[in-house]
PDB file of C-alpha atoms in Angstrom:
ATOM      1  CA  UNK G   7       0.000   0.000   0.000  1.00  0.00           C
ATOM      2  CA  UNK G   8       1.275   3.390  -1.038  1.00  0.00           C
ATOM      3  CA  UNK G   9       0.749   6.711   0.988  1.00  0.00           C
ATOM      4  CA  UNK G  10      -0.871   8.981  -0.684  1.00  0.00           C
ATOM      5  CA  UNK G  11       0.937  11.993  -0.796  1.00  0.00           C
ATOM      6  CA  UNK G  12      -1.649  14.215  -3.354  1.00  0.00           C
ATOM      7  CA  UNK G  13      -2.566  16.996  -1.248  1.00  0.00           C
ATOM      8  CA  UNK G  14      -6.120  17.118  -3.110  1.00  0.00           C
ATOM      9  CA  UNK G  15      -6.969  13.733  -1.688  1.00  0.00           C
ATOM     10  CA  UNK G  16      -7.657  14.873   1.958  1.00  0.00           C
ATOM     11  CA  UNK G  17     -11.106  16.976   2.681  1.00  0.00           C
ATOM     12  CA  UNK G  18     -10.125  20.124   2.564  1.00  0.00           C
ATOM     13  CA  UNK G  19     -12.145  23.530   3.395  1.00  0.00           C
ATOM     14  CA  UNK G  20     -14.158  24.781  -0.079  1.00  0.00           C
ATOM     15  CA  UNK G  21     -12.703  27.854   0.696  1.00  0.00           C
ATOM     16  CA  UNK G  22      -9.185  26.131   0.007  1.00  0.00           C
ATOM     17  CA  UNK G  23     -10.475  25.137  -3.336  1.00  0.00           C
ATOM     18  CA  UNK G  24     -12.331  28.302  -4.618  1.00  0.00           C
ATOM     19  CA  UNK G  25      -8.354  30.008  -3.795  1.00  0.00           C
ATOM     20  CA  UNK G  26      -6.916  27.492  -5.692  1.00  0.00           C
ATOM     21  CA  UNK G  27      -9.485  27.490  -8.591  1.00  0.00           C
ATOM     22  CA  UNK G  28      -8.719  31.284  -9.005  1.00  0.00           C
ATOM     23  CA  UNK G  29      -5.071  30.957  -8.785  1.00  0.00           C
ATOM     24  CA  UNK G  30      -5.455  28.458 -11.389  1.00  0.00           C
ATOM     25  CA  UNK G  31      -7.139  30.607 -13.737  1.00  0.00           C
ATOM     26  CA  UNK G  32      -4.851  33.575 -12.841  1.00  0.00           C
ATOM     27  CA  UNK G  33      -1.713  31.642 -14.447  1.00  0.00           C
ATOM     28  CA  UNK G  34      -0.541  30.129 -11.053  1.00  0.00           C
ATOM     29  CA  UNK G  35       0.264  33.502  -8.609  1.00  0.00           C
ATOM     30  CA  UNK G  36      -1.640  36.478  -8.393  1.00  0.00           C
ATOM     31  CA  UNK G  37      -2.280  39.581  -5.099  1.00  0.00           C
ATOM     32  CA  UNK G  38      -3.954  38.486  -2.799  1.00  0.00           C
ATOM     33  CA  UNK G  39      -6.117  41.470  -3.194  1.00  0.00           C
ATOM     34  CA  UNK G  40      -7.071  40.340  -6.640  1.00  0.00           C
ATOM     35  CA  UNK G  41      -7.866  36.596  -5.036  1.00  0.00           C
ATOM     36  CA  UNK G  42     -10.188  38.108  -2.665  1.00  0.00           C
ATOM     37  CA  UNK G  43     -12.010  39.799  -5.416  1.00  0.00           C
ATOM     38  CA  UNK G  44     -12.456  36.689  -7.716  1.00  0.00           C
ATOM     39  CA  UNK G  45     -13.413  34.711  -4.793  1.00  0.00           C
ATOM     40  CA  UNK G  46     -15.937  36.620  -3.360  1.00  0.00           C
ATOM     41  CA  UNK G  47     -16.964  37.420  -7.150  1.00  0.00           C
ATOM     42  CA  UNK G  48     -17.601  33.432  -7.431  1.00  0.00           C
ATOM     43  CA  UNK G  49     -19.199  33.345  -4.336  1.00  0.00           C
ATOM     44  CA  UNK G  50     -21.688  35.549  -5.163  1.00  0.00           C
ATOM     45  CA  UNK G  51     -22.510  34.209  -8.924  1.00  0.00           C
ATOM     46  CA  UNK G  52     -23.400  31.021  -6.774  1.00  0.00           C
ATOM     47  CA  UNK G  53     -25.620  32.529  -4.867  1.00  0.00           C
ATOM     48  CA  UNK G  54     -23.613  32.233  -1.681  1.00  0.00           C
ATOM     49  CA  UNK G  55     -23.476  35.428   0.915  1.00  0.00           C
ATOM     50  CA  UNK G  56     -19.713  37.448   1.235  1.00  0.00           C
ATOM     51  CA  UNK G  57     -18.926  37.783   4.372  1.00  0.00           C
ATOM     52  CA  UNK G  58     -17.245  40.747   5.741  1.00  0.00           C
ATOM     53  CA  UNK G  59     -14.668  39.207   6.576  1.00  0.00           C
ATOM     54  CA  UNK G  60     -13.438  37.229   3.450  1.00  0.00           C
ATOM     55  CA  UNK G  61     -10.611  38.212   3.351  1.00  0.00           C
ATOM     56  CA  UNK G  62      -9.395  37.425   6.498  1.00  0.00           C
ATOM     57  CA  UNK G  63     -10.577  34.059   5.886  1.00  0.00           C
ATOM     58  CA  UNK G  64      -8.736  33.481   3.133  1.00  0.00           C
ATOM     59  CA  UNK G  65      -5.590  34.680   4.767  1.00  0.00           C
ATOM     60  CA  UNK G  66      -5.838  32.144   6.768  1.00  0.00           C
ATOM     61  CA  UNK G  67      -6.919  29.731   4.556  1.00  0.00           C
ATOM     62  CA  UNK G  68      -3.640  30.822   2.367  1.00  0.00           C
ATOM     63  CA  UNK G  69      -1.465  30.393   6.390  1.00  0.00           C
ATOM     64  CA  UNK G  70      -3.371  27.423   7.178  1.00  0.00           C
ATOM     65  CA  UNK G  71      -2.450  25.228   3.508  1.00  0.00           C
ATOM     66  CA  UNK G  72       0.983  25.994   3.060  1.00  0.00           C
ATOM     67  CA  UNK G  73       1.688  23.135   1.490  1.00  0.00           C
ATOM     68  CA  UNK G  74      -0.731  24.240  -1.717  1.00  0.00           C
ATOM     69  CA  UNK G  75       0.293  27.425  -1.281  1.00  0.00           C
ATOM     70  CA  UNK G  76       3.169  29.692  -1.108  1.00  0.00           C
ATOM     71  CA  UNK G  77       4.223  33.681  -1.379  1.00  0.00           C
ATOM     72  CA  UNK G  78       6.887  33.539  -4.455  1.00  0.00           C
ATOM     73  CA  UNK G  79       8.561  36.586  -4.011  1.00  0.00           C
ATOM     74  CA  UNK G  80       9.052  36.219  -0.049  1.00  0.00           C
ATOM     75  CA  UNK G  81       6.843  36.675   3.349  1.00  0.00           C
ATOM     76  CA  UNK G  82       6.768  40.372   3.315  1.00  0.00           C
ATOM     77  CA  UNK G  83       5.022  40.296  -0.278  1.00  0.00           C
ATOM     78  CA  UNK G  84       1.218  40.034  -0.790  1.00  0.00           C
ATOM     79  CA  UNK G  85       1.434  37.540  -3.851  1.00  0.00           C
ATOM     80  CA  UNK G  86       0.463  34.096  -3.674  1.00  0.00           C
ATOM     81  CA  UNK G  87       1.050  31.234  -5.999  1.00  0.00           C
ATOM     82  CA  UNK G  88      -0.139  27.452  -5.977  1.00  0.00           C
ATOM     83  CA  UNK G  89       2.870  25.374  -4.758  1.00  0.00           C
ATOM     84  CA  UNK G  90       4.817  23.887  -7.798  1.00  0.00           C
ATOM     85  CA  UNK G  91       3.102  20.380  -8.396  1.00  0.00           C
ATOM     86  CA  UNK G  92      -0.367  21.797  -7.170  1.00  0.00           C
ATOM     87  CA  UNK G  93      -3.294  21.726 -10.094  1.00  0.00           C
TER      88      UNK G  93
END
């Protein structure tokens, strides 16, 4: 038996996934600003409610899943990118 080291195959919080479905689209990296945006942007085309405080969830979403996610250019910038191997 092999362990299963796809980071995809453990439940993880739909929030996770709508940041990584934008980064996706975005080419792999983008602000964080502009994640926040596109998330709560697909949030609402579903029909969902935006909470005030999206964005703070998905800093921590983005502190909490470091291994899908990273900051390329260093922990003082505001970019994010999808850890290489993530899709």
């Amino acid at each position: 038996m092999t362990l299963n080291t796809n980071p995809w195959a453990a439940q993880i919080d739909p929030l996770a996934q709508d940041v990584a479905a934008v980064l996706k689209r975005m080419g792999g990296s983008a602000h964080q600003r502009d994640v926040v945006q596109c998330v709560a942007a697909m949030k609402r085309q579903r029909g969902e409610m935006v909470a005030q405080d999206l964005a703070n969830k998905i800093v921590e979403v983005f502190e909490r899943y470091r291994d899908l996610f990273f900051k390329p250019f260093g922990e003082g910038s505001m970019r994010w990118a999808l850890q290489p191997g993530v899709a």
